[in-house]
PDB file of C-alpha atoms in Angstrom:
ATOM      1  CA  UNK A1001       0.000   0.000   0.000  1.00 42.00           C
ATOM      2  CA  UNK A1002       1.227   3.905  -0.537  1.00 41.00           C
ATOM      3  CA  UNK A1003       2.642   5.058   2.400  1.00 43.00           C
ATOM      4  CA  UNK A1004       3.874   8.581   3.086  1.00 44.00           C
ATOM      5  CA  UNK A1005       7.923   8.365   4.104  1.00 56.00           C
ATOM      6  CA  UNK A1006       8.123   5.802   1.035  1.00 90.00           C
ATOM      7  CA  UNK A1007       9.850   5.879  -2.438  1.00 95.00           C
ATOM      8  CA  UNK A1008       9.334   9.531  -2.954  1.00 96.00           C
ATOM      9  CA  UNK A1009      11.037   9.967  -6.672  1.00 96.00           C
ATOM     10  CA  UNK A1010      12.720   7.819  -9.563  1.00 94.00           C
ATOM     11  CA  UNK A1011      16.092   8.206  -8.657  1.00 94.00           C
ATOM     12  CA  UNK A1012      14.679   6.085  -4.951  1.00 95.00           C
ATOM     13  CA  UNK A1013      12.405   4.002  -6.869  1.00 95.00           C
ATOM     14  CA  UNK A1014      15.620   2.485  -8.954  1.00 92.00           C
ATOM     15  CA  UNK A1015      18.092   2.727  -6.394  1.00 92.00           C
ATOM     16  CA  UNK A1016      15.026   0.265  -4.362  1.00 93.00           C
ATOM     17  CA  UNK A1017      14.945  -2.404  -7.649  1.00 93.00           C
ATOM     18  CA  UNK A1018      18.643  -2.438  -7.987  1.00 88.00           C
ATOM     19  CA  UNK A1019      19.442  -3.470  -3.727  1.00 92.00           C
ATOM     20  CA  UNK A1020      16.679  -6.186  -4.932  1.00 95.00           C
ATOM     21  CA  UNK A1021      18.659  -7.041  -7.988  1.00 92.00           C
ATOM     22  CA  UNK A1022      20.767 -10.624  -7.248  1.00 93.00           C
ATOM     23  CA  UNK A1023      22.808 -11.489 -10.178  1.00 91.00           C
ATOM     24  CA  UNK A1024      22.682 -15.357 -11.338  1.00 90.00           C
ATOM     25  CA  UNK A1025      25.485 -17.104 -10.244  1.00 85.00           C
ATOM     26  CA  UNK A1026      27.831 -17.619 -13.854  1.00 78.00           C
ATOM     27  CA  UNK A1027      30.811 -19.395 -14.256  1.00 74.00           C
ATOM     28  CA  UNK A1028      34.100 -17.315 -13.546  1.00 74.00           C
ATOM     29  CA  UNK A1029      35.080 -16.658 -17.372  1.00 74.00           C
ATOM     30  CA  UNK A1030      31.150 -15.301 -18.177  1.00 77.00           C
ATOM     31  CA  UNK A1031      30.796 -12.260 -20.064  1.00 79.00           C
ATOM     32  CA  UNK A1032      27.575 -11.405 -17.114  1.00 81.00           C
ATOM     33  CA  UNK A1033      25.039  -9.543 -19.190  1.00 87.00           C
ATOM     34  CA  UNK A1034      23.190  -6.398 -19.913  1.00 91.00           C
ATOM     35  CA  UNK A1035      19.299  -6.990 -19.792  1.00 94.00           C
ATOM     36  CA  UNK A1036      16.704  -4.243 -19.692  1.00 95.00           C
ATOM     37  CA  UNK A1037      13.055  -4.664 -18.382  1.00 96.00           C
ATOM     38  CA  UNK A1038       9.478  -2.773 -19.089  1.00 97.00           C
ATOM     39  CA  UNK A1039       7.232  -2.777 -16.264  1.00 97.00           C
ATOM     40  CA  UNK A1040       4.161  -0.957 -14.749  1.00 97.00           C
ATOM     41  CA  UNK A1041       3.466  -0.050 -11.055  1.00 97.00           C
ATOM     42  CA  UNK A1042       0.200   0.797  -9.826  1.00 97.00           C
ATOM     43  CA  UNK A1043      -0.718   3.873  -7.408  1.00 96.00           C
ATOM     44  CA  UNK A1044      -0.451   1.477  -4.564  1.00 96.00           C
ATOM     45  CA  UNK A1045       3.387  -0.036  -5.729  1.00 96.00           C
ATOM     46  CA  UNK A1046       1.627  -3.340  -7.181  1.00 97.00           C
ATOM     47  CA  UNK A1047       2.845  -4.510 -10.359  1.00 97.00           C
ATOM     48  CA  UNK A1048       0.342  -3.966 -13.117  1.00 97.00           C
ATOM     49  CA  UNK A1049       0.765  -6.341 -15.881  1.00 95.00           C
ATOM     50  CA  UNK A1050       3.397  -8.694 -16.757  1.00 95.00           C
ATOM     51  CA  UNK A1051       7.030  -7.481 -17.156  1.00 96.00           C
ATOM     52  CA  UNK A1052       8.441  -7.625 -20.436  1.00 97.00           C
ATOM     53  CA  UNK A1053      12.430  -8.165 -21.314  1.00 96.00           C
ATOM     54  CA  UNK A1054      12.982  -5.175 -24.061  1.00 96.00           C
ATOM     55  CA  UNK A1055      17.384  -5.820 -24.376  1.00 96.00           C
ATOM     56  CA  UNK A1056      19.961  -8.955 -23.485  1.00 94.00           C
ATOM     57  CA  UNK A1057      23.315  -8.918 -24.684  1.00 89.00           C
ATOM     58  CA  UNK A1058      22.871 -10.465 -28.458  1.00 87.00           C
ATOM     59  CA  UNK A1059      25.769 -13.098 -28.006  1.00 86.00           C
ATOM     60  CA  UNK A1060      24.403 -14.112 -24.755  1.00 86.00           C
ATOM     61  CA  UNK A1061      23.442 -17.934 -24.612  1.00 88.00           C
ATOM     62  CA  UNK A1062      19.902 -19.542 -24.730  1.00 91.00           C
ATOM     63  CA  UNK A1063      20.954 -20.429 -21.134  1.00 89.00           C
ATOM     64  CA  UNK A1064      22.246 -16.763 -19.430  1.00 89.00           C
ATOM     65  CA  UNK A1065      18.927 -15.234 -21.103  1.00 92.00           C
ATOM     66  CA  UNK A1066      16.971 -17.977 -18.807  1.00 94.00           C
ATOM     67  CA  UNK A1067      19.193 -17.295 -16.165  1.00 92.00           C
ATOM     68  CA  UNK A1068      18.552 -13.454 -15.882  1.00 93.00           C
ATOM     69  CA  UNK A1069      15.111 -13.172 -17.482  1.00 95.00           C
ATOM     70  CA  UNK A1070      14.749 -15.012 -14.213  1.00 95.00           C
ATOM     71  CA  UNK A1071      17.035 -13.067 -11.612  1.00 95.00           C
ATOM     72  CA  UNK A1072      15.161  -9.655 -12.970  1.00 95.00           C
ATOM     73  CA  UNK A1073      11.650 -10.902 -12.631  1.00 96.00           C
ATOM     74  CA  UNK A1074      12.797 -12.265  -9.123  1.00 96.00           C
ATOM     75  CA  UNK A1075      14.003  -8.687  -8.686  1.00 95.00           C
ATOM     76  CA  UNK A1076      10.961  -7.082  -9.459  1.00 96.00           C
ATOM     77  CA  UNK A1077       8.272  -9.405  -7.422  1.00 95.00           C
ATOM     78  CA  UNK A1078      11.234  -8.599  -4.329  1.00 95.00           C
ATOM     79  CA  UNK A1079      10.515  -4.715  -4.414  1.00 94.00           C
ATOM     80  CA  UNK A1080       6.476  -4.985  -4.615  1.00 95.00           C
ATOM     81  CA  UNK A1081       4.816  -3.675  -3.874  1.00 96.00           C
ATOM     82  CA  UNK A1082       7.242  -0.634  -3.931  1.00 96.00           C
ATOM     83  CA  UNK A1083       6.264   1.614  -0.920  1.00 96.00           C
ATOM     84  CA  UNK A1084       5.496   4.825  -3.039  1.00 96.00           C
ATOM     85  CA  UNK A1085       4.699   8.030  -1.180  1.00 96.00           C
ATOM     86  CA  UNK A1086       1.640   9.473  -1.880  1.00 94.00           C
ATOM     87  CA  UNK A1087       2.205  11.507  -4.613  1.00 95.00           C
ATOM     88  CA  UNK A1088       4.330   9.418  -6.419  1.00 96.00           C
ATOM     89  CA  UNK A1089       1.999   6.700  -6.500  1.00 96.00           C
ATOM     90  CA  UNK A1090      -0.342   9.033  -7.913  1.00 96.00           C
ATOM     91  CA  UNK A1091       2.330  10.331 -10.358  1.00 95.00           C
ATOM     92  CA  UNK A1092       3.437   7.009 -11.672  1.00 95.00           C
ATOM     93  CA  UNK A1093       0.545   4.557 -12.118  1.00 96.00           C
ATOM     94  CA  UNK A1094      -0.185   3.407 -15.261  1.00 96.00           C
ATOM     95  CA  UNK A1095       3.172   4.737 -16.775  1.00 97.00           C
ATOM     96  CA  UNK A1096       5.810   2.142 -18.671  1.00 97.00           C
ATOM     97  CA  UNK A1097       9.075   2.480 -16.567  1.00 96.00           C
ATOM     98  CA  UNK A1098      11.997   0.776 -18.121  1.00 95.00           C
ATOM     99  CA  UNK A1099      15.359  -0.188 -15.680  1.00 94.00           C
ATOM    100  CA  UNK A1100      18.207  -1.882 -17.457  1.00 93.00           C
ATOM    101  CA  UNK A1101      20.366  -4.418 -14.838  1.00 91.00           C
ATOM    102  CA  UNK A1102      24.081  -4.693 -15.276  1.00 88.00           C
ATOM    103  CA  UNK A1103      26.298  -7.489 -14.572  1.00 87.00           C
ATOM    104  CA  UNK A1104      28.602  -7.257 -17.012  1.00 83.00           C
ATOM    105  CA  UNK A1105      31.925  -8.909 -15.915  1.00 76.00           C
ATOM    106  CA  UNK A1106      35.416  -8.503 -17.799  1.00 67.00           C
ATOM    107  CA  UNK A1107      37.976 -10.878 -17.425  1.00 55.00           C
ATOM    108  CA  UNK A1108      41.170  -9.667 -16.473  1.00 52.00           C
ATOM    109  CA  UNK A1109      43.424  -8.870 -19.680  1.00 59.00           C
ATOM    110  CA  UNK A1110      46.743 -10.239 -20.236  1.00 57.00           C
ATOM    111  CA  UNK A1111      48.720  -7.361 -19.125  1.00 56.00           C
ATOM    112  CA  UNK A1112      47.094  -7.343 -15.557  1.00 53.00           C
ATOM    113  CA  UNK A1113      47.339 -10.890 -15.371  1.00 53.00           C
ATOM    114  CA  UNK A1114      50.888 -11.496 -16.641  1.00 55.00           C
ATOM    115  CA  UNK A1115      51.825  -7.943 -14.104  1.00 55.00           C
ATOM    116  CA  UNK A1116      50.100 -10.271 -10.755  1.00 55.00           C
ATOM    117  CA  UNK A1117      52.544 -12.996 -12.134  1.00 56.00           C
ATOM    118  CA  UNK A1118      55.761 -11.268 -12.111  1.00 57.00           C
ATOM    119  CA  UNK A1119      54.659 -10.126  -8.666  1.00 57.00           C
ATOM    120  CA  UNK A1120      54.244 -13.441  -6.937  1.00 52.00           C
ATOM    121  CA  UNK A1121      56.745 -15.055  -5.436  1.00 54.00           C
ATOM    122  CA  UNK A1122      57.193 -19.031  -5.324  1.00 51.00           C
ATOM    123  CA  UNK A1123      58.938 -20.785  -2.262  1.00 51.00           C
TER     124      UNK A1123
END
């Protein structure tokens, strides 16, 4: 339900989604992904509709699009209802928000890794 002291503006409402965003455990060399989500509150911080997955990464498997499609909805249904003040519940009903996620992960590169080598010492 709307509650005054709540999510009073976008820049709260997103900071809110992402603490409820937990990326999907990958394997260490993973690329991670970029995935972007369309979704609809209502005045009382409900979700109003179903979701719907606008970007992934284009070379991303069959598998990591399961795996976050997954970890975003999880996301969402964690945050609702999202406590909206007042106002902003009244302000953002109805309206298509979009939030991309980010878990893109880089592997070291060659130069950093070969630089930890010459640091390291063997006994």
């Amino acid at each position: 339900m709307a509650q005054d002291g709540g999510v009073a503006n976008l820049a709260a409402m997103s900071a809110r989604l992402k603490g409820c965003w937990q990326p999907p455990a990958l394997p260490r060399d993973s690329a991670g992904m970029e995935i972007t989500v369309q979704f609809t509150f209502r005045r009382d911080g409900s979700l109003l509709g179903r979701p719907r997955i606008t970007y992934e990464r284009h070379d991303a498997t069959d598998g990591e699009r399961i795996l976050y499609r997954t970890a975003v909805m999880e996301a969402l249904q964690r945050c609702a209802p999202m406590p909206f003040t007042s106002g902003m519940g009244e302000a953002i009903a109805g309206r298509p928000l979009t939030i991309r996620f980010d878990d893109r992960r880089t592997p070291p590169k060659a130069r950093e890794e070969k630089r930890a080598w010459l640091k390291t010492k063997t006994l």
